[in-house]
Amino acid sequence: MTVEASHQKILILFAHPAIHKSRVNRELIKPLQNIEGITFHDLYETYPNFYIDIKKEQKLLMQHDVIVMMHPFYWYSLPSILKEWLDLVLEHGFAYGNDGSVLNTKKLISVITTAGSHHSYQSTGSNRYTILQLLAPLMQTAFLCQLEYLPPFVIHDTLHLTSEDIAKHTQDLEKILLALRDDNIDFAKVKSSSYLNTDLSAILKLSS
Ligand SMILES: Cc1cc2nc3c(=O)[nH]c(=O)nc-3n(C[C@H](O)[C@H](O)[C@H](O)COP(=O)(O)O)c2cc1C
């Protein structure tokens, strides 16, 4: 795939504070490091002291069309560096407010792993709220910044996943990112799915 042939540029903002202890994300990210049209950006690796380079991050945002926030779910939310990134990078006048509309043609997607099962993230489950309900602050942030927030790619029950399950999720994530890059996604169907990875065959225009 040449640069010219790719349509959408994808920026993955990856945040895992203890990748050496990771079982799932460590595998998920392996194929994503060197794909044409996809920039893999490891925030904890780049900013071990949390001194985020705001201008560099804003430039990266402007150079990409689809922003992917990829992380384990921590306390029903983001690992702290992603919150720091949001606090510093989405400045007034850049991301929102007067003249702050540079993000308005872009999409935002979360890729999340959770120890909790799918069932636990229901009103009747132990976590009481759905993932989408818990993502409301991020969805509203996207709305304020005129970013289109697509349904998240969610992997539940991480402690019980077999290595085959993890390999399947890794393949699915790569397929979806490639399809996003190449405009091979049916967005009408995506918008009616609860998760981006609920049914790949329904949303991918070309199966590979
Ligand atoms: C500080 C911390 C907070 C966590 N909070 C949650 C949580 O709110 N909900 C949940 O389902 N899992 C939670 N977990 C479990 C992680 O999401 C889970 O271990 C991770 O997604 C597994 O991916 P990994 O193998 O790449 O680390 C938490 C784990 C840690 C260390």
Short mmCIF file of C-alpha atoms and ligand atoms in Angstrom, two decimals:
data_model
loop_
_atom_site.label_atom_id
_atom_site.label_comp_id
_atom_site.label_asym_id
_atom_site.label_seq_id
_atom_site.Cartn_x
_atom_site.Cartn_y
_atom_site.Cartn_z
CA MET A 1 0.00 0.00 0.00
CA THR A 2 1.51 3.32 -1.06
CA VAL A 3 1.01 6.62 0.74
CA GLU A 4 -0.96 7.93 -2.27
CA ALA A 5 -3.37 4.99 -2.16
CA SER A 6 -4.26 5.48 1.50
CA HIS A 7 -7.19 7.81 2.12
CA GLN A 8 -7.42 8.48 5.83
CA LYS A 9 -4.40 9.05 8.03
CA ILE A 10 -4.74 7.38 11.41
CA LEU A 11 -3.06 8.48 14.64
CA ILE A 12 -3.00 5.94 17.47
CA LEU A 13 -2.49 7.57 20.87
CA PHE A 14 -1.48 4.55 22.89
CA ALA A 15 -1.40 4.71 26.70
CA HIS A 16 -0.43 1.79 28.91
CA PRO A 17 1.65 2.69 31.99
CA ALA A 18 2.99 -0.84 32.50
CA ILE A 19 3.35 -2.42 29.09
CA HIS A 20 5.84 -4.97 30.51
CA LYS A 21 2.98 -6.37 32.61
CA SER A 22 0.42 -6.24 29.80
CA ARG A 23 -0.96 -9.44 28.30
CA VAL A 24 -3.53 -8.03 25.88
CA ASN A 25 -2.40 -4.59 24.71
CA ARG A 26 1.14 -5.83 24.25
CA GLU A 27 -0.17 -8.23 21.57
CA LEU A 28 -2.71 -5.79 20.11
CA ILE A 29 -0.07 -3.19 19.31
CA LYS A 30 2.46 -5.54 17.67
CA PRO A 31 1.13 -5.30 14.09
CA LEU A 32 0.32 -1.59 14.38
CA GLN A 33 3.85 -0.21 14.61
CA ASN A 34 4.76 -0.10 10.92
CA ILE A 35 1.70 0.31 8.73
CA GLU A 36 1.61 2.88 5.95
CA GLY A 37 -0.84 5.63 6.83
CA ILE A 38 -0.98 4.67 10.52
CA THR A 39 1.12 6.57 13.08
CA PHE A 40 1.63 4.63 16.30
CA HIS A 41 2.36 7.06 19.14
CA ASP A 42 3.14 5.59 22.56
CA LEU A 43 2.48 8.38 25.06
CA TYR A 44 4.09 6.78 28.13
CA GLU A 45 7.18 5.95 26.10
CA THR A 46 7.39 9.45 24.59
CA TYR A 47 6.62 11.33 27.80
CA PRO A 48 7.86 9.28 30.78
CA ASN A 49 7.88 12.49 32.85
CA PHE A 50 4.49 13.68 31.57
CA TYR A 51 5.98 16.81 29.96
CA ILE A 52 3.76 16.71 26.91
CA ASP A 53 4.94 18.71 23.90
CA ILE A 54 1.69 20.53 23.17
CA LYS A 55 2.68 22.01 19.80
CA LYS A 56 4.01 18.67 18.57
CA GLU A 57 0.79 16.92 19.61
CA GLN A 58 -1.39 19.59 17.97
CA LYS A 59 0.63 19.26 14.77
CA LEU A 60 0.18 15.49 14.87
CA LEU A 61 -3.58 15.95 15.28
CA MET A 62 -3.72 18.25 12.29
CA GLN A 63 -1.78 15.76 10.16
CA HIS A 64 -4.27 12.92 10.76
CA ASP A 65 -7.93 12.24 10.01
CA VAL A 66 -8.83 9.52 12.52
CA ILE A 67 -7.61 9.78 16.12
CA VAL A 68 -7.56 6.50 18.05
CA MET A 69 -7.22 6.53 21.84
CA MET A 70 -6.01 3.04 22.73
CA HIS A 71 -5.70 2.03 26.38
CA PRO A 72 -6.74 -0.31 29.17
CA PHE A 73 -9.81 0.92 31.08
CA TYR A 74 -8.56 2.34 34.39
CA TRP A 75 -11.07 3.30 37.04
CA TYR A 76 -13.81 3.44 34.40
CA SER A 77 -11.78 5.96 32.46
CA LEU A 78 -8.44 6.73 30.83
CA PRO A 79 -4.91 6.07 32.13
CA SER A 80 -3.69 9.38 33.55
CA ILE A 81 -1.39 10.42 30.70
CA LEU A 82 -4.32 10.48 28.31
CA LYS A 83 -6.20 12.80 30.66
CA GLU A 84 -3.08 14.98 30.84
CA TRP A 85 -2.93 14.89 27.03
CA LEU A 86 -6.58 16.01 26.80
CA ASP A 87 -6.05 18.76 29.39
CA LEU A 88 -3.00 20.22 27.64
CA VAL A 89 -3.43 19.54 23.93
CA LEU A 90 -7.09 20.42 23.36
CA GLU A 91 -6.53 24.10 23.99
CA HIS A 92 -9.13 26.83 23.66
CA GLY A 93 -8.63 28.48 20.28
CA PHE A 94 -7.18 25.27 18.87
CA ALA A 95 -9.70 22.54 19.57
CA TYR A 96 -12.75 24.58 20.57
CA GLY A 97 -13.93 28.15 21.06
CA ASN A 98 -13.41 31.05 18.67
CA ASP A 99 -11.34 29.88 15.70
CA GLY A 100 -10.96 26.51 17.39
CA SER A 101 -12.35 24.22 14.75
CA VAL A 102 -9.32 22.46 13.28
CA LEU A 103 -10.67 19.08 14.39
CA ASN A 104 -14.10 19.39 12.82
CA THR A 105 -13.50 16.99 9.92
CA LYS A 106 -11.86 14.32 12.07
CA LYS A 107 -13.07 11.20 13.83
CA LEU A 108 -12.27 9.91 17.30
CA ILE A 109 -12.33 6.25 18.31
CA SER A 110 -11.52 4.53 21.60
CA VAL A 111 -9.88 1.11 21.69
CA ILE A 112 -10.37 -0.19 25.21
CA THR A 113 -9.57 -3.36 27.13
CA THR A 114 -11.44 -4.12 30.35
CA ALA A 115 -11.12 -6.80 33.01
CA GLY A 116 -14.88 -6.56 33.51
CA SER A 117 -17.07 -8.79 31.37
CA HIS A 118 -19.57 -7.47 28.85
CA HIS A 119 -22.37 -8.54 31.18
CA SER A 120 -20.85 -6.60 34.09
CA TYR A 121 -21.11 -3.41 32.03
CA GLN A 122 -24.92 -3.42 32.00
CA SER A 123 -27.41 -1.74 34.35
CA THR A 124 -27.98 -5.14 35.98
CA GLY A 125 -24.25 -6.02 36.18
CA SER A 126 -21.66 -5.30 38.86
CA ASN A 127 -20.30 -2.25 37.02
CA ARG A 128 -23.89 -0.87 36.67
CA TYR A 129 -23.16 1.32 33.65
CA THR A 130 -22.47 0.50 30.04
CA ILE A 131 -19.11 1.39 28.51
CA LEU A 132 -20.86 4.02 26.37
CA GLN A 133 -22.39 5.62 29.47
CA LEU A 134 -18.99 5.68 31.16
CA LEU A 135 -17.45 7.26 28.06
CA ALA A 136 -19.89 10.20 28.19
CA PRO A 137 -17.23 12.79 29.25
CA LEU A 138 -15.02 11.78 26.31
CA MET A 139 -17.97 11.75 23.92
CA GLN A 140 -18.95 15.24 25.06
CA THR A 141 -15.32 16.41 24.73
CA ALA A 142 -15.38 15.14 21.15
CA PHE A 143 -18.69 16.92 20.54
CA LEU A 144 -17.35 20.23 21.88
CA CYS A 145 -14.32 19.89 19.61
CA GLN A 146 -16.53 18.93 16.64
CA LEU A 147 -14.82 15.55 16.42
CA GLU A 148 -17.07 12.73 15.28
CA TYR A 149 -17.00 10.06 18.01
CA LEU A 150 -17.49 6.57 16.60
CA PRO A 151 -18.50 3.54 18.69
CA PRO A 152 -15.51 2.14 20.60
CA PHE A 153 -13.62 -1.06 19.89
CA VAL A 154 -13.94 -2.90 23.23
CA ILE A 155 -12.32 -6.09 24.48
CA HIS A 156 -13.87 -7.35 27.71
CA ASP A 157 -12.95 -9.99 30.25
CA THR A 158 -9.20 -9.69 29.67
CA LEU A 159 -8.28 -12.07 32.50
CA HIS A 160 -10.14 -14.91 30.83
CA LEU A 161 -8.95 -14.43 27.26
CA THR A 162 -6.98 -17.29 25.73
CA SER A 163 -4.02 -16.54 23.50
CA GLU A 164 -6.26 -17.53 20.55
CA ASP A 165 -8.86 -14.97 21.68
CA ILE A 166 -6.17 -12.28 21.90
CA ALA A 167 -4.85 -13.20 18.44
CA LYS A 168 -8.40 -12.90 17.02
CA HIS A 169 -8.92 -9.47 18.63
CA THR A 170 -5.51 -8.39 17.31
CA GLN A 171 -6.52 -9.41 13.78
CA ASP A 172 -9.92 -7.71 14.10
CA LEU A 173 -8.38 -4.46 15.30
CA GLU A 174 -5.88 -4.42 12.45
CA LYS A 175 -8.66 -5.17 9.93
CA ILE A 176 -10.80 -2.32 11.22
CA LEU A 177 -7.93 0.17 11.24
CA LEU A 178 -6.96 -0.79 7.69
CA ALA A 179 -10.58 -0.47 6.58
CA LEU A 180 -10.81 2.96 8.22
CA ARG A 181 -7.60 3.98 6.48
CA ASP A 182 -8.84 2.75 3.11
CA ASP A 183 -12.44 4.03 3.43
CA ASN A 184 -13.78 0.48 3.41
CA ILE A 185 -16.15 0.97 6.33
CA ASP A 186 -19.91 1.34 6.16
CA PHE A 187 -20.35 4.28 8.54
CA ALA A 188 -24.15 4.04 8.58
CA LYS A 189 -23.82 0.52 9.99
CA VAL A 190 -21.00 1.55 12.35
CA LYS A 191 -23.19 4.24 13.89
CA SER A 192 -25.91 1.71 14.72
CA SER A 193 -23.46 -0.71 16.40
CA SER A 194 -22.76 -0.48 20.12
CA TYR A 195 -19.13 -1.48 19.58
CA LEU A 196 -16.99 -1.15 16.47
CA ASN A 197 -16.05 -4.82 16.85
CA THR A 198 -19.54 -6.23 17.50
CA ASP A 199 -19.87 -7.64 13.97
CA LEU A 200 -17.02 -6.95 11.56
CA SER A 201 -18.78 -8.56 8.61
CA ALA A 202 -21.58 -5.99 8.95
CA ILE A 203 -19.35 -2.93 8.84
CA LEU A 204 -16.45 -3.86 6.55
CA LYS A 205 -17.15 -3.15 2.88
CA LEU A 206 -14.41 -5.51 1.74
CA SER A 207 -13.56 -8.63 3.67
CA SER A 208 -9.88 -9.55 3.62
C1 LIG B 1 -5.21 0.97 38.02
C2 LIG B 1 -6.12 0.00 37.34
C3 LIG B 1 -7.45 0.34 37.19
C4 LIG B 1 -8.32 -0.55 36.53
N1 LIG B 1 -9.64 -0.19 36.38
C5 LIG B 1 -10.47 -1.01 35.72
C6 LIG B 1 -11.83 -0.64 35.53
O1 LIG B 1 -12.29 0.44 35.94
N2 LIG B 1 -12.64 -1.50 34.87
C7 LIG B 1 -12.19 -2.70 34.37
O2 LIG B 1 -12.99 -3.43 33.78
N3 LIG B 1 -10.88 -3.07 34.52
C8 LIG B 1 -10.04 -2.25 35.18
N4 LIG B 1 -8.72 -2.59 35.32
C9 LIG B 1 -8.21 -3.80 34.63
C10 LIG B 1 -7.54 -3.43 33.30
O3 LIG B 1 -8.41 -2.73 32.45
C11 LIG B 1 -7.07 -4.69 32.60
O4 LIG B 1 -6.12 -5.33 33.44
C12 LIG B 1 -6.41 -4.38 31.25
O5 LIG B 1 -7.38 -3.89 30.37
C13 LIG B 1 -5.81 -5.64 30.65
O6 LIG B 1 -5.02 -5.28 29.53
P1 LIG B 1 -3.43 -5.53 29.53
O7 LIG B 1 -3.22 -7.02 29.61
O8 LIG B 1 -2.95 -4.95 28.25
O9 LIG B 1 -2.86 -4.81 30.74
C14 LIG B 1 -7.84 -1.77 36.00
C15 LIG B 1 -6.48 -2.10 36.17
C16 LIG B 1 -5.64 -1.23 36.83
C17 LIG B 1 -4.18 -1.60 37.00
#
